[in-house]
Amino acid sequence: MKVLIVGGGGREHAIAMGIAKSPKVEKLYCAPGNAGIAALAECVPIGVMEFDKLVSFAKEKGIDFVVVAPDDPLAGGLVDAFSEAGIRAFGPEKKAAILEGSKAFSKDLMKKYGIPTAAYENFDDAQAALAYLETAQYPIVLKADGLALGKGVLICMNKEEAIAGVKEIMQDKKFGTAGNRMVAEQFMTGREVSVLTFTDGKTIRVMSSAQDHKRAKDNDEGLNTGGMGTFSPSPFYTKEVHEYCVKHIYEPTVAAMAKEGRTFKGVIFFGLMLTADGPKVLEYNARFGDPEAQVVIPRMKNDLLEVMEACVDGTLDQIDLQFEENAAVCVVLASDGYPLSYEKGFEITGLENFEGKEDYFCFHAGSKFDGDKIVTNGGRVLGVTATGADLKEARKKAYEATAWVSFANKYMRNDIGKAIDEA
Ligand code: GLY
């Protein structure tokens, strides 16, 4: 089969690694890809939102199967565009990708179908939101309705911060049109878990759990980022929690989307909070997490392409999804200054240290070729991942491997997986 992956970050590198292993693959392309993905796939310089060019390229090359990995093209309807051209594509159609694309939609869905989540109010109008803040409980969480590169969520400790938050989201439009609507949500406390699932719209298959570290600095301080590191599985995601979530969260979500005429095929990422009152949904994403994919895919035993085809074809009930009985830790090597301003274009050295090692992976998030050198090309640059017999071994190995690569302004958190010690 000829396969095209759309995307160019660490998640797509992990997906490319999974798909490249499939004996069904004859040729792999990635648009736009990056310098790491180039070792597995032919990278083509087409942006993820250039729908016409992507479809024309797929037709020209006779692509049999496309994987649309990032949120923006999913929400924009890229899977629909491929389907209209008669090309099988993995990922939700536009009408289903709204599960991530609109926070207000997802909160209303959960309320309607009794799926556990925090109490909330939706607002189209800043004045109404400001009036609500007068009697609201604090802390409160304000979320821009639309996609905002994972940055449109503000935790406000008091009324003053919340007033400033409404101004940022709805009046100053700091997150662009994503802030045309806003959700104000009760603040929940507990442990966060990321659970990725495959679904064909009827059946759901749950992947091994993971935990992300969203803040830029150690001890969960600093600004929110796309994710500075992950581990899998989460020791806090017990069998009991899993059984509760299957019954009250995962299966009801898939059924609710089908009932709404928005059948979801692809990956649903459940961002969960394990509260004192039980697991609740913090957010839905309509795709693999980044860097969750970098710790989940290396542990997957199945042929990733076969599972993705089953999601598209509606045959997921025939797949027995299995994971290794091991653990994985990913430490993101970023450019100092991320997520605000940072320099790029610095040479990355030491990448050869990962070659030929089955339990170490260096996923490229922001890299490109500059002549025959590989240079930094983003805020998150590399995701250094190691597997081990358990989480402690995987963490030790991942941190050792962070020293194998060098580039100017290299920055990382030093406490990825600290929670493992509390389990
Ligand atoms: N790591 C969180 C996300 O992918 O949104």
mmCIF file of N, CA and C in Angstrom, residues 139-267:
data_model
loop_
_atom_site.group_PDB
_atom_site.id
_atom_site.type_symbol
_atom_site.label_atom_id
_atom_site.label_comp_id
_atom_site.label_asym_id
_atom_site.label_seq_id
_atom_site.Cartn_x
_atom_site.Cartn_y
_atom_site.Cartn_z
ATOM 1 N N PRO A 139 -11.418 28.766 42.496
ATOM 2 C CA PRO A 139 -10.940 29.056 41.143
ATOM 3 C C PRO A 139 -11.948 28.621 40.079
ATOM 4 N N ILE A 140 -11.780 29.202 38.878
ATOM 5 C CA ILE A 140 -12.643 28.862 37.757
ATOM 6 C C ILE A 140 -11.756 28.658 36.516
ATOM 7 N N VAL A 141 -12.217 27.824 35.607
ATOM 8 C CA VAL A 141 -11.433 27.578 34.386
ATOM 9 C C VAL A 141 -12.172 28.213 33.209
ATOM 10 N N LEU A 142 -11.459 29.043 32.446
ATOM 11 C CA LEU A 142 -12.044 29.653 31.248
ATOM 12 C C LEU A 142 -11.394 29.022 30.025
ATOM 13 N N LYS A 143 -12.239 28.577 29.082
ATOM 14 C CA LYS A 143 -11.701 27.912 27.883
ATOM 15 C C LYS A 143 -12.230 28.593 26.629
ATOM 16 N N ALA A 144 -11.311 29.000 25.762
ATOM 17 C CA ALA A 144 -11.737 29.466 24.433
ATOM 18 C C ALA A 144 -12.399 28.273 23.755
ATOM 19 N N ASP A 145 -13.497 28.515 23.068
ATOM 20 C CA ASP A 145 -14.278 27.415 22.483
ATOM 21 C C ASP A 145 -13.502 26.626 21.429
ATOM 22 N N GLY A 146 -12.767 27.324 20.582
ATOM 23 C CA GLY A 146 -12.153 26.669 19.415
ATOM 24 C C GLY A 146 -10.733 26.210 19.666
ATOM 25 N N LEU A 147 -10.071 25.770 18.584
ATOM 26 C CA LEU A 147 -8.696 25.277 18.681
ATOM 27 C C LEU A 147 -7.747 26.452 18.884
ATOM 28 N N ALA A 148 -6.830 26.307 19.854
ATOM 29 C CA ALA A 148 -5.918 27.415 20.157
ATOM 30 C C ALA A 148 -4.531 26.875 20.511
ATOM 31 N N LEU A 149 -4.084 25.876 19.735
ATOM 32 C CA LEU A 149 -2.757 25.270 19.940
ATOM 33 C C LEU A 149 -2.558 24.832 21.387
ATOM 34 N N GLY A 150 -3.627 24.381 22.016
ATOM 35 C CA GLY A 150 -3.550 23.905 23.392
ATOM 36 C C GLY A 150 -3.364 25.017 24.408
ATOM 37 N N LYS A 151 -3.503 26.279 23.962
ATOM 38 C CA LYS A 151 -3.183 27.387 24.874
ATOM 39 C C LYS A 151 -4.406 28.153 25.360
ATOM 40 N N GLY A 152 -5.578 27.844 24.869
ATOM 41 C CA GLY A 152 -6.748 28.653 25.194
ATOM 42 C C GLY A 152 -7.452 28.311 26.490
ATOM 43 N N VAL A 153 -6.715 27.780 27.461
ATOM 44 C CA VAL A 153 -7.325 27.413 28.747
ATOM 45 C C VAL A 153 -6.673 28.230 29.860
ATOM 46 N N LEU A 154 -7.492 28.977 30.614
ATOM 47 C CA LEU A 154 -6.949 29.812 31.692
ATOM 48 C C LEU A 154 -7.530 29.367 33.029
ATOM 49 N N ILE A 155 -6.644 29.136 34.006
ATOM 50 C CA ILE A 155 -7.120 28.814 35.359
ATOM 51 C C ILE A 155 -7.056 30.122 36.160
ATOM 52 N N CYS A 156 -8.228 30.588 36.608
ATOM 53 C CA CYS A 156 -8.298 31.898 37.269
ATOM 54 C C CYS A 156 -8.608 31.677 38.750
ATOM 55 N N MET A 157 -7.740 32.199 39.613
ATOM 56 C CA MET A 157 -7.854 31.938 41.054
ATOM 57 C C MET A 157 -8.929 32.802 41.707
ATOM 58 N N ASN A 158 -9.242 33.959 41.108
ATOM 59 C CA ASN A 158 -10.208 34.870 41.724
ATOM 60 C C ASN A 158 -10.923 35.684 40.638
ATOM 61 N N LYS A 159 -11.862 36.524 41.087
ATOM 62 C CA LYS A 159 -12.692 37.275 40.134
ATOM 63 C C LYS A 159 -11.844 38.200 39.247
ATOM 64 N N GLU A 160 -10.834 38.832 39.841
ATOM 65 C CA GLU A 160 -10.007 39.772 39.064
ATOM 66 C C GLU A 160 -9.315 39.036 37.902
ATOM 67 N N GLU A 161 -8.740 37.872 38.234
ATOM 68 C CA GLU A 161 -8.059 37.108 37.177
ATOM 69 C C GLU A 161 -9.063 36.663 36.112
ATOM 70 N N ALA A 162 -10.262 36.310 36.550
ATOM 71 C CA ALA A 162 -11.274 35.834 35.595
ATOM 72 C C ALA A 162 -11.741 36.976 34.690
ATOM 73 N N ILE A 163 -11.872 38.179 35.240
ATOM 74 C CA ILE A 163 -12.266 39.331 34.402
ATOM 75 C C ILE A 163 -11.192 39.561 33.324
ATOM 76 N N ALA A 164 -9.914 39.478 33.774
ATOM 77 C CA ALA A 164 -8.810 39.639 32.808
ATOM 78 C C ALA A 164 -8.857 38.512 31.769
ATOM 79 N N GLY A 165 -9.255 37.317 32.202
ATOM 80 C CA GLY A 165 -9.329 36.164 31.296
ATOM 81 C C GLY A 165 -10.400 36.355 30.237
ATOM 82 N N VAL A 166 -11.562 36.851 30.632
ATOM 83 C CA VAL A 166 -12.646 37.096 29.667
ATOM 84 C C VAL A 166 -12.175 38.132 28.642
ATOM 85 N N LYS A 167 -11.455 39.141 29.132
ATOM 86 C CA LYS A 167 -10.956 40.185 28.227
ATOM 87 C C LYS A 167 -9.999 39.546 27.195
ATOM 88 N N GLU A 168 -9.068 38.720 27.712
ATOM 89 C CA GLU A 168 -8.090 38.080 26.822
ATOM 90 C C GLU A 168 -8.774 37.220 25.755
ATOM 91 N N ILE A 169 -9.716 36.373 26.224
ATOM 92 C CA ILE A 169 -10.322 35.399 25.300
ATOM 93 C C ILE A 169 -11.346 36.056 24.383
ATOM 94 N N MET A 170 -12.303 36.800 24.968
ATOM 95 C CA MET A 170 -13.470 37.233 24.190
ATOM 96 C C MET A 170 -13.359 38.643 23.629
ATOM 97 N N GLN A 171 -12.611 39.516 24.341
ATOM 98 C CA GLN A 171 -12.580 40.903 23.874
ATOM 99 C C GLN A 171 -11.307 41.202 23.072
ATOM 100 N N ASP A 172 -10.139 40.832 23.639
ATOM 101 C CA ASP A 172 -8.882 41.086 22.912
ATOM 102 C C ASP A 172 -8.593 40.005 21.879
ATOM 103 N N LYS A 173 -9.327 38.895 21.946
ATOM 104 C CA LYS A 173 -9.194 37.786 20.977
ATOM 105 C C LYS A 173 -7.740 37.297 20.881
ATOM 106 N N LYS A 174 -7.141 37.075 22.073
ATOM 107 C CA LYS A 174 -5.759 36.599 22.097
ATOM 108 C C LYS A 174 -5.616 35.256 21.376
ATOM 109 N N PHE A 175 -6.689 34.465 21.374
ATOM 110 C CA PHE A 175 -6.637 33.160 20.699
ATOM 111 C C PHE A 175 -7.439 33.197 19.391
ATOM 112 N N GLY A 176 -7.576 34.397 18.837
ATOM 113 C CA GLY A 176 -8.268 34.562 17.553
ATOM 114 C C GLY A 176 -9.743 34.198 17.661
ATOM 115 N N THR A 177 -10.288 33.671 16.562
ATOM 116 C CA THR A 177 -11.721 33.367 16.526
ATOM 117 C C THR A 177 -12.087 32.221 17.475
ATOM 118 N N ALA A 178 -11.076 31.488 17.966
ATOM 119 C CA ALA A 178 -11.354 30.437 18.968
ATOM 120 C C ALA A 178 -12.078 31.046 20.167
ATOM 121 N N GLY A 179 -11.900 32.357 20.377
ATOM 122 C CA GLY A 179 -12.505 33.032 21.522
ATOM 123 C C GLY A 179 -13.847 33.682 21.221
ATOM 124 N N ASN A 180 -14.466 33.376 20.096
ATOM 125 C CA ASN A 180 -15.799 33.924 19.814
ATOM 126 C C ASN A 180 -16.822 33.400 20.815
ATOM 127 N N ARG A 181 -16.566 32.170 21.271
ATOM 128 C CA ARG A 181 -17.387 31.606 22.354
ATOM 129 C C ARG A 181 -16.426 31.208 23.466
ATOM 130 N N MET A 182 -16.963 31.034 24.659
ATOM 131 C CA MET A 182 -16.102 30.671 25.779
ATOM 132 C C MET A 182 -16.874 29.759 26.728
ATOM 133 N N VAL A 183 -16.163 28.810 27.323
ATOM 134 C CA VAL A 183 -16.750 27.952 28.356
ATOM 135 C C VAL A 183 -16.153 28.382 29.689
ATOM 136 N N ALA A 184 -17.000 28.563 30.704
ATOM 137 C CA ALA A 184 -16.525 28.795 32.079
ATOM 138 C C ALA A 184 -16.850 27.526 32.854
ATOM 139 N N GLU A 185 -15.824 26.920 33.445
ATOM 140 C CA GLU A 185 -15.983 25.584 33.991
ATOM 141 C C GLU A 185 -15.484 25.515 35.429
ATOM 142 N N GLN A 186 -16.159 24.707 36.215
ATOM 143 C CA GLN A 186 -15.740 24.457 37.601
ATOM 144 C C GLN A 186 -14.314 23.898 37.596
ATOM 145 N N PHE A 187 -13.478 24.342 38.518
ATOM 146 C CA PHE A 187 -12.091 23.869 38.627
ATOM 147 C C PHE A 187 -12.098 22.506 39.315
ATOM 148 N N MET A 188 -11.439 21.530 38.701
ATOM 149 C CA MET A 188 -11.402 20.190 39.304
ATOM 150 C C MET A 188 -9.994 19.904 39.811
ATOM 151 N N THR A 189 -9.899 19.130 40.877
ATOM 152 C CA THR A 189 -8.578 18.724 41.359
ATOM 153 C C THR A 189 -8.476 17.205 41.302
ATOM 154 N N GLY A 190 -7.256 16.727 41.161
ATOM 155 C CA GLY A 190 -7.018 15.292 41.077
ATOM 156 C C GLY A 190 -5.832 15.038 40.170
ATOM 157 N N ARG A 191 -5.666 13.794 39.789
ATOM 158 C CA ARG A 191 -4.566 13.433 38.910
ATOM 159 C C ARG A 191 -5.063 13.369 37.475
ATOM 160 N N GLU A 192 -4.271 13.912 36.564
ATOM 161 C CA GLU A 192 -4.680 13.891 35.150
ATOM 162 C C GLU A 192 -4.146 12.634 34.463
ATOM 163 N N VAL A 193 -4.963 12.049 33.627
ATOM 164 C CA VAL A 193 -4.547 10.891 32.825
ATOM 165 C C VAL A 193 -5.010 11.112 31.387
ATOM 166 N N SER A 194 -4.165 10.724 30.446
ATOM 167 C CA SER A 194 -4.543 10.781 29.027
ATOM 168 C C SER A 194 -4.829 9.363 28.564
ATOM 169 N N VAL A 195 -6.016 9.145 28.032
ATOM 170 C CA VAL A 195 -6.340 7.813 27.510
ATOM 171 C C VAL A 195 -6.713 7.954 26.038
ATOM 172 N N LEU A 196 -5.908 7.318 25.188
ATOM 173 C CA LEU A 196 -6.156 7.344 23.742
ATOM 174 C C LEU A 196 -6.931 6.088 23.373
ATOM 175 N N THR A 197 -7.891 6.253 22.488
ATOM 176 C CA THR A 197 -8.710 5.101 22.078
ATOM 177 C C THR A 197 -8.863 5.116 20.562
ATOM 178 N N PHE A 198 -9.024 3.935 19.996
ATOM 179 C CA PHE A 198 -9.399 3.826 18.579
ATOM 180 C C PHE A 198 -10.891 3.557 18.534
ATOM 181 N N THR A 199 -11.576 4.133 17.555
ATOM 182 C CA THR A 199 -12.981 3.775 17.361
ATOM 183 C C THR A 199 -13.337 3.788 15.873
ATOM 184 N N ASP A 200 -14.260 2.891 15.529
ATOM 185 C CA ASP A 200 -14.773 2.876 14.147
ATOM 186 C C ASP A 200 -16.195 3.428 14.118
ATOM 187 N N GLY A 201 -16.594 4.056 15.227
ATOM 188 C CA GLY A 201 -17.933 4.635 15.301
ATOM 189 C C GLY A 201 -18.905 3.754 16.051
ATOM 190 N N LYS A 202 -18.531 2.464 16.238
ATOM 191 C CA LYS A 202 -19.405 1.529 16.969
ATOM 192 C C LYS A 202 -18.600 0.892 18.098
ATOM 193 N N THR A 203 -17.439 0.358 17.737
ATOM 194 C CA THR A 203 -16.576 -0.338 18.701
ATOM 195 C C THR A 203 -15.494 0.617 19.168
ATOM 196 N N ILE A 204 -15.062 0.445 20.425
ATOM 197 C CA ILE A 204 -13.946 1.252 20.915
ATOM 198 C C ILE A 204 -12.877 0.312 21.459
ATOM 199 N N ARG A 205 -11.628 0.586 21.158
ATOM 200 C CA ARG A 205 -10.491 -0.179 21.679
ATOM 201 C C ARG A 205 -9.568 0.814 22.388
ATOM 202 N N VAL A 206 -9.289 0.517 23.642
ATOM 203 C CA VAL A 206 -8.582 1.478 24.496
ATOM 204 C C VAL A 206 -7.085 1.176 24.497
ATOM 205 N N MET A 207 -6.287 2.198 24.254
ATOM 206 C CA MET A 207 -4.826 2.024 24.286
ATOM 207 C C MET A 207 -4.338 2.126 25.722
ATOM 208 N N SER A 208 -3.064 1.836 25.919
ATOM 209 C CA SER A 208 -2.486 1.945 27.256
ATOM 210 C C SER A 208 -2.494 3.416 27.678
ATOM 211 N N SER A 209 -2.682 3.660 28.965
ATOM 212 C CA SER A 209 -2.817 5.041 29.465
ATOM 213 C C SER A 209 -1.475 5.775 29.472
ATOM 214 N N ALA A 210 -1.558 7.087 29.645
ATOM 215 C CA ALA A 210 -0.331 7.904 29.691
ATOM 216 C C ALA A 210 -0.578 9.134 30.562
ATOM 217 N N GLN A 211 0.494 9.812 30.909
ATOM 218 C CA GLN A 211 0.351 11.111 31.600
ATOM 219 C C GLN A 211 1.292 12.114 30.954
ATOM 220 N N ASP A 212 0.774 13.303 30.728
ATOM 221 C CA ASP A 212 1.541 14.386 30.102
ATOM 222 C C ASP A 212 2.041 15.347 31.183
ATOM 223 N N HIS A 213 2.958 16.214 30.838
ATOM 224 C CA HIS A 213 3.449 17.287 31.725
ATOM 225 C C HIS A 213 3.345 18.567 30.913
ATOM 226 N N LYS A 214 2.281 19.332 31.148
ATOM 227 C CA LYS A 214 1.965 20.449 30.251
ATOM 228 C C LYS A 214 2.782 21.713 30.520
ATOM 229 N N ARG A 215 3.188 21.906 31.792
ATOM 230 C CA ARG A 215 3.868 23.177 32.097
ATOM 231 C C ARG A 215 5.334 23.143 31.655
ATOM 232 N N ALA A 216 5.863 24.330 31.406
ATOM 233 C CA ALA A 216 7.225 24.440 30.852
ATOM 234 C C ALA A 216 8.307 24.080 31.859
ATOM 235 N N LYS A 217 8.029 24.309 33.162
ATOM 236 C CA LYS A 217 9.112 24.173 34.143
ATOM 237 C C LYS A 217 8.850 23.064 35.145
ATOM 238 N N ASP A 218 9.920 22.661 35.831
ATOM 239 C CA ASP A 218 9.817 21.614 36.849
ATOM 240 C C ASP A 218 8.751 21.975 37.883
ATOM 241 N N ASN A 219 8.226 20.962 38.548
ATOM 242 C CA ASN A 219 7.181 21.108 39.572
ATOM 243 C C ASN A 219 5.917 21.736 39.010
ATOM 244 N N ASP A 220 5.666 21.502 37.722
ATOM 245 C CA ASP A 220 4.469 22.037 37.058
ATOM 246 C C ASP A 220 4.347 23.545 37.219
ATOM 247 N N GLU A 221 5.490 24.222 37.092
ATOM 248 C CA GLU A 221 5.470 25.691 37.099
ATOM 249 C C GLU A 221 5.707 26.193 35.673
ATOM 250 N N GLY A 222 5.488 27.502 35.501
ATOM 251 C CA GLY A 222 5.716 28.088 34.173
ATOM 252 C C GLY A 222 4.491 27.974 33.301
ATOM 253 N N LEU A 223 4.672 28.386 32.049
ATOM 254 C CA LEU A 223 3.538 28.481 31.113
ATOM 255 C C LEU A 223 3.106 27.121 30.591
ATOM 256 N N ASN A 224 1.874 27.069 30.112
ATOM 257 C CA ASN A 224 1.385 25.859 29.456
ATOM 258 C C ASN A 224 2.096 25.663 28.122
ATOM 259 N N THR A 225 2.414 24.426 27.815
ATOM 260 C CA THR A 225 3.067 24.119 26.538
ATOM 261 C C THR A 225 2.224 23.046 25.834
ATOM 262 N N GLY A 226 2.712 22.575 24.702
ATOM 263 C CA GLY A 226 2.054 21.442 24.044
ATOM 264 C C GLY A 226 2.273 20.147 24.798
ATOM 265 N N GLY A 227 3.250 20.131 25.716
ATOM 266 C CA GLY A 227 3.586 18.920 26.487
ATOM 267 C C GLY A 227 5.103 18.766 26.525
ATOM 268 N N MET A 228 5.659 18.647 27.714
ATOM 269 C CA MET A 228 7.122 18.601 27.892
ATOM 270 C C MET A 228 7.633 17.192 28.172
ATOM 271 N N GLY A 229 6.728 16.223 28.245
ATOM 272 C CA GLY A 229 7.168 14.851 28.491
ATOM 273 C C GLY A 229 5.987 14.005 28.936
ATOM 274 N N THR A 230 6.134 12.706 28.755
ATOM 275 C CA THR A 230 5.029 11.790 29.078
ATOM 276 C C THR A 230 5.583 10.477 29.625
ATOM 277 N N PHE A 231 4.703 9.749 30.303
ATOM 278 C CA PHE A 231 5.040 8.362 30.625
ATOM 279 C C PHE A 231 3.812 7.500 30.410
ATOM 280 N N SER A 232 4.070 6.217 30.201
ATOM 281 C CA SER A 232 2.978 5.256 29.953
ATOM 282 C C SER A 232 3.417 3.888 30.459
ATOM 283 N N PRO A 233 2.577 3.136 31.165
ATOM 284 C CA PRO A 233 1.204 3.476 31.550
ATOM 285 C C PRO A 233 1.194 4.369 32.793
ATOM 286 N N SER A 234 0.011 4.941 33.102
ATOM 287 C CA SER A 234 -0.136 5.684 34.351
ATOM 288 C C SER A 234 -0.474 4.691 35.458
ATOM 289 N N PRO A 235 0.327 4.670 36.539
ATOM 290 C CA PRO A 235 0.022 3.737 37.629
ATOM 291 C C PRO A 235 -1.274 4.091 38.362
ATOM 292 N N PHE A 236 -1.792 5.282 38.097
ATOM 293 C CA PHE A 236 -3.021 5.721 38.786
ATOM 294 C C PHE A 236 -4.278 5.288 38.023
ATOM 295 N N TYR A 237 -4.083 4.839 36.807
ATOM 296 C CA TYR A 237 -5.206 4.392 35.986
ATOM 297 C C TYR A 237 -5.376 2.897 36.237
ATOM 298 N N THR A 238 -6.088 2.581 37.306
ATOM 299 C CA THR A 238 -6.226 1.198 37.758
ATOM 300 C C THR A 238 -7.295 0.467 36.929
ATOM 301 N N LYS A 239 -7.400 -0.843 37.173
ATOM 302 C CA LYS A 239 -8.402 -1.652 36.474
ATOM 303 C C LYS A 239 -9.813 -1.125 36.788
ATOM 304 N N GLU A 240 -10.023 -0.727 38.054
ATOM 305 C CA GLU A 240 -11.356 -0.234 38.470
ATOM 306 C C GLU A 240 -11.666 1.078 37.743
ATOM 307 N N VAL A 241 -10.672 1.966 37.685
ATOM 308 C CA VAL A 241 -10.876 3.245 36.993
ATOM 309 C C VAL A 241 -11.196 2.956 35.520
ATOM 310 N N HIS A 242 -10.438 2.029 34.948
ATOM 311 C CA HIS A 242 -10.642 1.687 33.534
ATOM 312 C C HIS A 242 -12.067 1.191 33.301
ATOM 313 N N GLU A 243 -12.511 0.275 34.157
ATOM 314 C CA GLU A 243 -13.848 -0.309 33.950
ATOM 315 C C GLU A 243 -14.928 0.770 34.072
ATOM 316 N N TYR A 244 -14.745 1.673 35.037
ATOM 317 C CA TYR A 244 -15.704 2.769 35.203
ATOM 318 C C TYR A 244 -15.727 3.638 33.926
ATOM 319 N N CYS A 245 -14.535 3.951 33.431
ATOM 320 C CA CYS A 245 -14.455 4.854 32.274
ATOM 321 C C CYS A 245 -15.037 4.215 31.013
ATOM 322 N N VAL A 246 -14.799 2.927 30.822
ATOM 323 C CA VAL A 246 -15.372 2.253 29.644
ATOM 324 C C VAL A 246 -16.883 2.397 29.685
ATOM 325 N N LYS A 247 -17.458 2.116 30.865
ATOM 326 C CA LYS A 247 -18.922 2.089 30.982
ATOM 327 C C LYS A 247 -19.555 3.487 30.986
ATOM 328 N N HIS A 248 -18.924 4.415 31.679
ATOM 329 C CA HIS A 248 -19.577 5.718 31.871
ATOM 330 C C HIS A 248 -19.042 6.827 30.971
ATOM 331 N N ILE A 249 -17.882 6.611 30.370
ATOM 332 C CA ILE A 249 -17.287 7.698 29.569
ATOM 333 C C ILE A 249 -17.030 7.270 28.114
ATOM 334 N N TYR A 250 -16.241 6.210 27.909
ATOM 335 C CA TYR A 250 -15.793 5.907 26.534
ATOM 336 C C TYR A 250 -16.948 5.431 25.650
ATOM 337 N N GLU A 251 -17.615 4.367 26.096
ATOM 338 C CA GLU A 251 -18.696 3.832 25.247
ATOM 339 C C GLU A 251 -19.828 4.848 25.088
ATOM 340 N N PRO A 252 -20.238 5.540 26.169
ATOM 341 C CA PRO A 252 -21.298 6.546 25.981
ATOM 342 C C PRO A 252 -20.906 7.672 25.019
ATOM 343 N N THR A 253 -19.620 8.025 24.976
ATOM 344 C CA THR A 253 -19.205 9.107 24.060
ATOM 345 C C THR A 253 -19.345 8.662 22.607
ATOM 346 N N VAL A 254 -18.869 7.445 22.306
ATOM 347 C CA VAL A 254 -18.965 6.938 20.935
ATOM 348 C C VAL A 254 -20.438 6.814 20.526
ATOM 349 N N ALA A 255 -21.259 6.298 21.444
ATOM 350 C CA ALA A 255 -22.689 6.140 21.141
ATOM 351 C C ALA A 255 -23.361 7.501 20.977
ATOM 352 N N ALA A 256 -22.984 8.467 21.806
ATOM 353 C CA ALA A 256 -23.596 9.806 21.727
ATOM 354 C C ALA A 256 -23.276 10.458 20.384
ATOM 355 N N MET A 257 -22.024 10.331 19.947
ATOM 356 C CA MET A 257 -21.652 10.947 18.669
ATOM 357 C C MET A 257 -22.437 10.303 17.520
ATOM 358 N N ALA A 258 -22.595 8.980 17.565
ATOM 359 C CA ALA A 258 -23.359 8.297 16.505
ATOM 360 C C ALA A 258 -24.811 8.777 16.542
ATOM 361 N N LYS A 259 -25.366 8.888 17.745
ATOM 362 C CA LYS A 259 -26.773 9.300 17.886
ATOM 363 C C LYS A 259 -26.992 10.725 17.378
ATOM 364 N N GLU A 260 -25.972 11.557 17.524
ATOM 365 C CA GLU A 260 -26.077 12.945 17.060
ATOM 366 C C GLU A 260 -25.864 13.063 15.552
ATOM 367 N N GLY A 261 -25.655 11.910 14.885
ATOM 368 C CA GLY A 261 -25.382 11.955 13.436
ATOM 369 C C GLY A 261 -23.971 12.417 13.146
ATOM 370 N N ARG A 262 -23.066 12.185 14.105
ATOM 371 C CA ARG A 262 -21.675 12.631 13.950
ATOM 372 C C ARG A 262 -20.738 11.450 14.229
ATOM 373 N N THR A 263 -21.036 10.320 13.608
ATOM 374 C CA THR A 263 -20.251 9.094 13.860
ATOM 375 C C THR A 263 -18.747 9.382 13.811
ATOM 376 N N PHE A 264 -18.062 9.015 14.878
ATOM 377 C CA PHE A 264 -16.634 9.348 15.015
ATOM 378 C C PHE A 264 -15.792 8.127 14.671
ATOM 379 N N LYS A 265 -14.905 8.277 13.702
ATOM 380 C CA LYS A 265 -13.953 7.211 13.343
ATOM 381 C C LYS A 265 -12.556 7.794 13.476
ATOM 382 N N GLY A 266 -11.706 7.120 14.226
ATOM 383 C CA GLY A 266 -10.343 7.636 14.392
ATOM 384 C C GLY A 266 -9.884 7.428 15.817
ATOM 385 N N VAL A 267 -9.142 8.411 16.319
ATOM 386 C CA VAL A 267 -8.675 8.345 17.714
ATOM 387 C C VAL A 267 -9.449 9.370 18.537
#
